[in-house]
Amino acid sequence: MTLPEGLSISEAEFAVDGSDLVLTFPDGSKVTVENYYEQAQPPQLASADGANLSGDMVVQLTGTPDSANTSSIQQFADAASGTQVIGGTDGAPIGTVKTLTGEVWVTRADGTRVQLQAGDQVFQGDSIETGPEGAIGVLLADETTFSMGEASQMVLDEMVYDPATQNGSLNVSVVQGVFTFVSGQVAKTDPDAMKIDTPVATIGIRGTQVGIEIPPAGEGDMQVILMEEADGFVGEVVIENNAGQVVMNQGGDFVSIPSYDSQASQRGIMSDDDIVERHATTLKHLPVEDTDGDRTSGNHFGLQEDIEQGTNQDQGQQDDQPTAEELADTETAAGGNQDETQQPTPELDAQSDEPSAEDLNNLDTQAGGQQGFQEDFTDVTTEVDPFAPDPQDTGLGTGSGTGNTGATDRQDGAGDSGKDDDAGTQEEFIGDGASVIAGDVDGFEDGAISLPLTVNKVDASDTLSVTLTGIPEGSVLSSAAGTIAVTGTTAILTEAQLQGLAITPPENYSGSFNIGVSATTIEGGVISNATTGTISVDVTGVADVPTLTMSVGDEVSGAVPLNITATTPDTDGSETVTVTIGDIPVGATLNLGDGTTFTATDGNTSVTLSPDQLSGLSIVPVGEELFNLSVSATTTEADGDSLTLPTQTLSIDPNNLAEGATLDLGAASGDEDTAIALPITIDKADEGETAEITLSGIPEGATLSNANGPITVNEDGTVVLSEADLDGLQITPPANSDVDFDLGVSVVTKDGDSTSEPTTGTISVGVDGVADVPTLSVDSALSSVEDGGPIALDISSALTDTDGSETLSVTISDIPPGATVTLANGISFTASEDNTSLNLTPSQLQGLTVTPTPNSGDDFQLTVTATSTEANGDTATQTATIDVAVASQADAPTVDVGAASGLEDGGPIALNIDPQAAAEDINGEIVSVTITGVPEGATLSAGTFDTETGAWTVDAADVDGLTVSLPEDFDTDFSLQVSATAQETDPDTGEITTATSDPVALDVSVIAQADAPATVVDAVSGLEDGGAIPLTIDATTAAEDINGEITGFTISDIPVGAILNLPGGFAFTATEGNTSFDLTPAQVEGLSISLPENFDTDFALSVTATASETDPETGEVTTATSDPVALDVSVIAQADAPTVDVDAASGLEDGGPIALNIDPQAAAEDINGEIVS
């Protein structure tokens, strides 16, 4: 839950209103969170400035609506003041208040509010608040200690501790202020057992001392500082919030955290002085003794002496007040003794478990009397600020006092008990009060000032307590009875200590301050209202006696140093100091420290100087006469008071001035890292004087020596030499430096107290650079396998000369041709026959790799040369070698095959396998080829067949000319799988490795071929002119080739005139030039031949059959015709009846014989017949 903009959690006052949470801010604005306490887990509160409070912390700060249950309220006696209070506790006490200053209040877990005193106990759930000038130190059960400064607030959330095992846990919440914690047994047993919740982070303390500062909102960030413990031990602090975690484990570590969502600052280191300045109050109040009086590990940084003295004195001032033992011995009204540990026995209504405030006021004591509970009971829900001024307190001003006196309370019957009119019946237990009369007072610095304070008790029988506040730190408060303890800026006085009351301000203090006065009276354990006033103190400054020291120095260049200092013991800045120098000879000149001069003239021979003008003061005399200066010092207060010391005399003798010397300086040069002679010669004007030679500008790291050995050089690069030191004087420049440099040379001579004016000169030293051998480191033995990828090169080199005058390069040579060196940025270099080296810079050596020549198993050696080059060109080298062992690995060959093809039944088919293509590895060789997928029944021309695997293995030598022979009539395309196996012998080790390529497909195309059919015919016979003769041709037998079919027959050599009779009534008659006829297979059935009339000659028909076949893959059709076969036809001749051809005959009668025209040939047309008669 986030608060409205402009409101900060750290500034809020928390209160409970029923089930609501009410937050009140300094400007009077309020924020109410309705039903906050009705939620099972009240929400976290956050504000825009980054502050953050968990729900648990809020509940601890406010209690809950039912936390005012008074059944848990117990009465206890305050051992320090004897007052009776009501304090709610939550179980057994977990700690004890060991130190306390000012007002410190605690809100118990049941909602009651109690003002704490030293010796009180604290309980789990307590919320502790310190006033504007309050501070407290607490020792917990496990010897954890903590202290709180002014205006601080914290809650003891939880403490669980088992003394037997020293185990437990400790959680506290801090809201605002300054704190110091020293962990005890819980944190030392378990490093995660102690935690501190803050508005911006959670802090885990692991066995150490830590300071925490949480300023008010808008005044800065929370700061956490890790401190050394008393014995110097430093533990660890873990700081966590939404932005992450920070761990501190060094003494003086500190961080700032602005908000719960912001990261902590970078860790800084805080000095002990700064720690003391920021945590002075908490360190003074940090308990450093345990319950047995033994020293704890807490480190108070030397501030405990003050608090110990204050505690002793405070103990003394309480002598007039009843102690716990005295209270125990006090007789009650019934005459008996009351044990201080006993509690009053309230007579409560049996029907009520929760006594009212009126019931509490009417509690009966064991003596039978009534005792009301007054000032120290405050319910947190009433929203009363215990540190706010009384609403009726108008302030005394100067010389007056205000407040409700006890007398007035009795007259009104009410008083100011915080219980309204209910206290009216308790008059004899209400304090009578007092009046305060205070006024202004003046005094002088460093003196006791009587304080005009009169306090009159209304009832002389009451015990008076007067609290003075605002006392300047360092002041001493005293009375007729002696010194009064002041704790911080507060002192508590008894009535007796008011007599002769005086204050001595801090040493050298001047100015004004106000002392607040608060007077209360105590009667019967009840404290009256406070009556307040103010004492105004004005302290007039008094000049302090100054301190004056002076002496005369050795004369330099005619000027005599005047070593004069004047100081005042008052260091608060209110005083000034001056020095007056008189009796200065006319014409003499003072050289002042501010660069100005004063020359004495007639009538003006003195001058007054400030401390700044005294620094480097000197006088230039006139003449050689002895003279005396008068010197005095004066301090002046800001108020005008002054004090002057008596005049002192300073004598100056200008005689016997030294005369000086001349310098002769030669040239100096040499090589780097070698001694270079310094030719220095001096010539004194007076050989009786002593010479001092000063060299300056000597480079850091350079060494000086002479004939007697090394000479020590001052840190500022100077050295003072005697004349004897010049013998063999030489300088060695800083290591590896070739930088030229100039030496300043100054010589003075001394004669007694007189020093001559210096003679100066310069030697220019030239240094010639010499290259230094660089460092070179390599991993000299590397190994890999052939084609195994890049090999990392571990090469490092550096210059031994680091003055910047040298450059470094690295060369890798003897790189095998084909090998590649690759840089980290991906740039690579591949060596060739003509270029086998690579130059690199030192930065390129990181991530360097070498990849051996592809397919090479040859070992090789790289040479690495580091070269340093001086600015002048001089070089120096360092060489190393790297042996690279490469184990040969056979490469899987790449098989090159070509598609093969052949004709069905066309004989062996050549397989195009290139065994050389697989032998590109320069160190490998093909040993065999493996072929699978050979069709069943087919054979290779070489190799062996494995019946189990179906693979043929062919030696590499037999691959060339390899063929495959297919079964008869095989016309199907197929694919062979061909792989090659190579082996390689390592040239260095002789080890043999093998590798087989992935199979490649070799496609074999078989071109289907039709088979010439076998034609089957039977011889036939017939009679001449006997009719058609059937022809017998077997078409089925001719078609036995399973892949082909008979497409036709051809009959030729048919006799001219013969007729082929085809089925269906078709016929073919042979003629001259056309004696052949093609038939389909179907036309062969029932075929016959009719011969010409009277044809009786046997003859043979020529018969061929034609078959066709279609390729199953390509669809190509081929044909084949059988060889012709003779179909013999036998014709049995038959004689034909001849036909006689005659012509009519005529003749003459008796003319003789008449010729008869009878043609006998006509009957002979039958070619095979003849006329016989």
Short mmCIF file of C-alpha atoms in Angstrom, two decimals, residues 761-938:
data_model
loop_
_atom_site.label_atom_id
_atom_site.label_comp_id
_atom_site.label_asym_id
_atom_site.label_seq_id
_atom_site.Cartn_x
_atom_site.Cartn_y
_atom_site.Cartn_z
CA GLY A 761 73.62 24.65 -14.22
CA THR A 762 72.20 21.70 -16.14
CA ILE A 763 73.67 18.43 -17.40
CA SER A 764 71.78 16.92 -20.31
CA VAL A 765 72.08 13.15 -20.09
CA GLY A 766 71.61 11.31 -23.37
CA VAL A 767 70.50 7.69 -23.11
CA ASP A 768 70.84 5.47 -26.15
CA GLY A 769 68.17 2.82 -26.31
CA VAL A 770 69.27 -0.82 -26.20
CA ALA A 771 66.68 -3.40 -27.04
CA ASP A 772 66.00 -5.83 -24.22
CA VAL A 773 65.39 -9.49 -24.87
CA PRO A 774 61.63 -10.00 -24.59
CA THR A 775 59.99 -12.83 -22.70
CA LEU A 776 58.58 -15.70 -24.73
CA SER A 777 56.56 -18.64 -23.50
CA VAL A 778 55.07 -21.38 -25.68
CA ASP A 779 53.43 -24.74 -25.23
CA SER A 780 56.18 -26.64 -26.99
CA ALA A 781 54.41 -29.96 -27.57
CA LEU A 782 51.06 -30.16 -29.34
CA SER A 783 49.24 -33.05 -30.95
CA SER A 784 46.23 -33.68 -33.13
CA VAL A 785 44.99 -35.99 -35.81
CA GLU A 786 45.00 -35.54 -39.57
CA ASP A 787 42.13 -33.27 -40.61
CA GLY A 788 41.27 -32.95 -36.93
CA GLY A 789 40.66 -29.21 -37.13
CA PRO A 790 42.45 -26.21 -35.57
CA ILE A 791 45.08 -26.71 -32.85
CA ALA A 792 45.32 -23.98 -30.19
CA LEU A 793 48.71 -22.28 -30.00
CA ASP A 794 49.69 -21.15 -26.51
CA ILE A 795 52.11 -18.30 -27.17
CA SER A 796 52.74 -15.34 -24.88
CA SER A 797 55.41 -12.70 -25.16
CA ALA A 798 56.07 -9.39 -23.45
CA LEU A 799 58.61 -6.63 -23.40
CA THR A 800 60.96 -6.52 -20.46
CA ASP A 801 61.47 -2.84 -21.19
CA THR A 802 58.14 -1.24 -20.26
CA ASP A 803 59.00 2.44 -20.62
CA GLY A 804 57.31 2.60 -24.00
CA SER A 805 60.48 2.94 -26.04
CA GLU A 806 60.31 -0.56 -27.47
CA THR A 807 57.84 -2.36 -29.68
CA LEU A 808 57.25 -6.09 -29.79
CA SER A 809 56.53 -8.36 -32.73
CA VAL A 810 56.21 -12.14 -32.94
CA THR A 811 56.98 -14.22 -36.04
CA ILE A 812 55.80 -17.79 -36.57
CA SER A 813 57.89 -19.52 -39.25
CA ASP A 814 58.32 -23.00 -40.77
CA ILE A 815 54.57 -23.25 -41.28
CA PRO A 816 54.00 -26.25 -43.61
CA PRO A 817 52.65 -25.26 -47.02
CA GLY A 818 48.90 -25.66 -46.93
CA ALA A 819 48.71 -25.26 -43.15
CA THR A 820 46.60 -22.35 -41.91
CA VAL A 821 47.16 -20.03 -38.92
CA THR A 822 43.93 -18.35 -37.76
CA LEU A 823 43.63 -15.29 -35.49
CA ALA A 824 40.94 -14.79 -32.86
CA ASN A 825 39.17 -12.27 -35.11
CA GLY A 826 38.80 -14.89 -37.84
CA ILE A 827 41.55 -13.59 -40.12
CA SER A 828 43.67 -16.48 -41.39
CA PHE A 829 46.96 -17.08 -43.20
CA THR A 830 47.64 -20.18 -45.29
CA ALA A 831 51.28 -20.99 -45.93
CA SER A 832 52.53 -21.63 -49.46
CA GLU A 833 55.77 -23.01 -50.83
CA ASP A 834 57.09 -19.46 -51.11
CA ASN A 835 55.68 -18.03 -47.88
CA THR A 836 55.84 -20.07 -44.69
CA SER A 837 56.05 -17.36 -41.99
CA LEU A 838 53.61 -14.95 -40.35
CA ASN A 839 54.30 -11.74 -38.40
CA LEU A 840 51.99 -10.93 -35.46
CA THR A 841 51.52 -8.29 -32.80
CA PRO A 842 51.32 -9.34 -29.12
CA SER A 843 47.57 -8.70 -29.07
CA GLN A 844 47.09 -11.19 -31.92
CA LEU A 845 48.58 -14.06 -29.91
CA GLN A 846 45.37 -14.58 -27.95
CA GLY A 847 43.12 -17.26 -29.45
CA LEU A 848 45.68 -18.21 -32.10
CA THR A 849 45.27 -21.62 -33.85
CA VAL A 850 47.03 -23.64 -36.54
CA THR A 851 45.28 -26.09 -38.85
CA PRO A 852 47.68 -28.65 -40.43
CA THR A 853 47.79 -29.16 -44.19
CA PRO A 854 44.63 -30.99 -45.31
CA ASN A 855 45.03 -34.78 -45.70
CA SER A 856 48.51 -34.62 -44.22
CA GLY A 857 49.63 -36.71 -41.27
CA ASP A 858 53.16 -35.30 -41.28
CA ASP A 859 54.49 -34.01 -37.96
CA PHE A 860 55.99 -30.54 -38.15
CA GLN A 861 57.82 -27.98 -36.03
CA LEU A 862 56.95 -24.29 -35.82
CA THR A 863 59.57 -21.70 -34.93
CA VAL A 864 58.40 -18.73 -32.86
CA THR A 865 60.58 -15.63 -32.67
CA ALA A 866 59.80 -12.65 -30.43
CA THR A 867 61.59 -9.46 -31.42
CA SER A 868 61.82 -6.27 -29.38
CA THR A 869 62.74 -3.16 -31.37
CA GLU A 870 64.02 -0.01 -29.74
CA ALA A 871 63.00 3.42 -30.99
CA ASN A 872 66.48 3.78 -32.47
CA GLY A 873 66.15 0.52 -34.41
CA ASP A 874 68.15 -1.76 -32.13
CA THR A 875 66.61 -5.22 -31.80
CA ALA A 876 66.76 -8.25 -29.53
CA THR A 877 65.15 -11.64 -30.09
CA GLN A 878 63.96 -14.69 -28.17
CA THR A 879 63.22 -17.94 -30.02
CA ALA A 880 61.23 -21.06 -29.16
CA THR A 881 59.90 -24.04 -31.09
CA ILE A 882 56.57 -25.84 -31.05
CA ASP A 883 56.51 -29.53 -32.05
CA VAL A 884 53.18 -30.49 -33.58
CA ALA A 885 52.52 -34.24 -33.83
CA VAL A 886 49.81 -35.08 -36.38
CA ALA A 887 48.49 -38.65 -36.30
CA SER A 888 47.62 -39.83 -39.81
CA GLN A 889 44.02 -40.73 -40.46
CA ALA A 890 42.88 -42.47 -43.61
CA ASP A 891 40.42 -40.34 -45.53
CA ALA A 892 37.23 -41.87 -46.70
CA PRO A 893 37.75 -41.84 -50.48
CA THR A 894 35.32 -40.19 -52.86
CA VAL A 895 34.27 -42.73 -55.45
CA ASP A 896 33.72 -41.47 -58.99
CA VAL A 897 31.43 -43.65 -61.07
CA GLY A 898 29.79 -43.30 -64.47
CA ALA A 899 26.48 -44.72 -65.54
CA ALA A 900 26.80 -48.01 -67.42
CA SER A 901 24.56 -49.47 -70.12
CA GLY A 902 24.34 -52.55 -72.35
CA LEU A 903 22.03 -54.62 -74.50
CA GLU A 904 19.93 -57.50 -73.31
CA ASP A 905 21.91 -60.58 -74.01
CA GLY A 906 24.46 -58.20 -75.50
CA GLY A 907 27.35 -59.58 -73.46
CA PRO A 908 29.26 -58.14 -70.41
CA ILE A 909 28.55 -54.53 -69.50
CA ALA A 910 31.56 -52.36 -68.56
CA LEU A 911 31.33 -50.68 -65.10
CA ASN A 912 32.76 -47.16 -65.05
CA ILE A 913 34.47 -46.92 -61.61
CA ASP A 914 37.40 -44.54 -61.18
CA PRO A 915 39.60 -45.87 -58.34
CA GLN A 916 42.06 -43.01 -58.71
CA ALA A 917 39.50 -40.36 -57.79
CA ALA A 918 39.41 -41.73 -54.26
CA ALA A 919 43.17 -41.52 -53.78
CA GLU A 920 43.57 -37.77 -53.39
CA ASP A 921 44.89 -38.17 -49.85
CA ILE A 922 48.61 -37.78 -50.45
CA ASN A 923 49.40 -40.37 -47.81
CA GLY A 924 46.57 -42.83 -48.53
CA GLU A 925 45.83 -45.48 -51.11
CA ILE A 926 42.75 -47.35 -52.36
CA VAL A 927 42.86 -50.99 -51.33
CA SER A 928 39.48 -52.30 -52.45
CA VAL A 929 36.06 -51.50 -53.86
CA THR A 930 32.87 -52.98 -52.46
CA ILE A 931 29.86 -53.41 -54.77
CA THR A 932 26.37 -54.39 -53.69
CA GLY A 933 23.10 -54.63 -55.58
CA VAL A 934 24.42 -57.04 -58.26
CA PRO A 935 21.30 -58.79 -59.68
CA GLU A 936 20.81 -62.38 -58.82
CA GLY A 937 22.41 -64.57 -61.47
CA ALA A 938 24.71 -61.79 -62.61
#
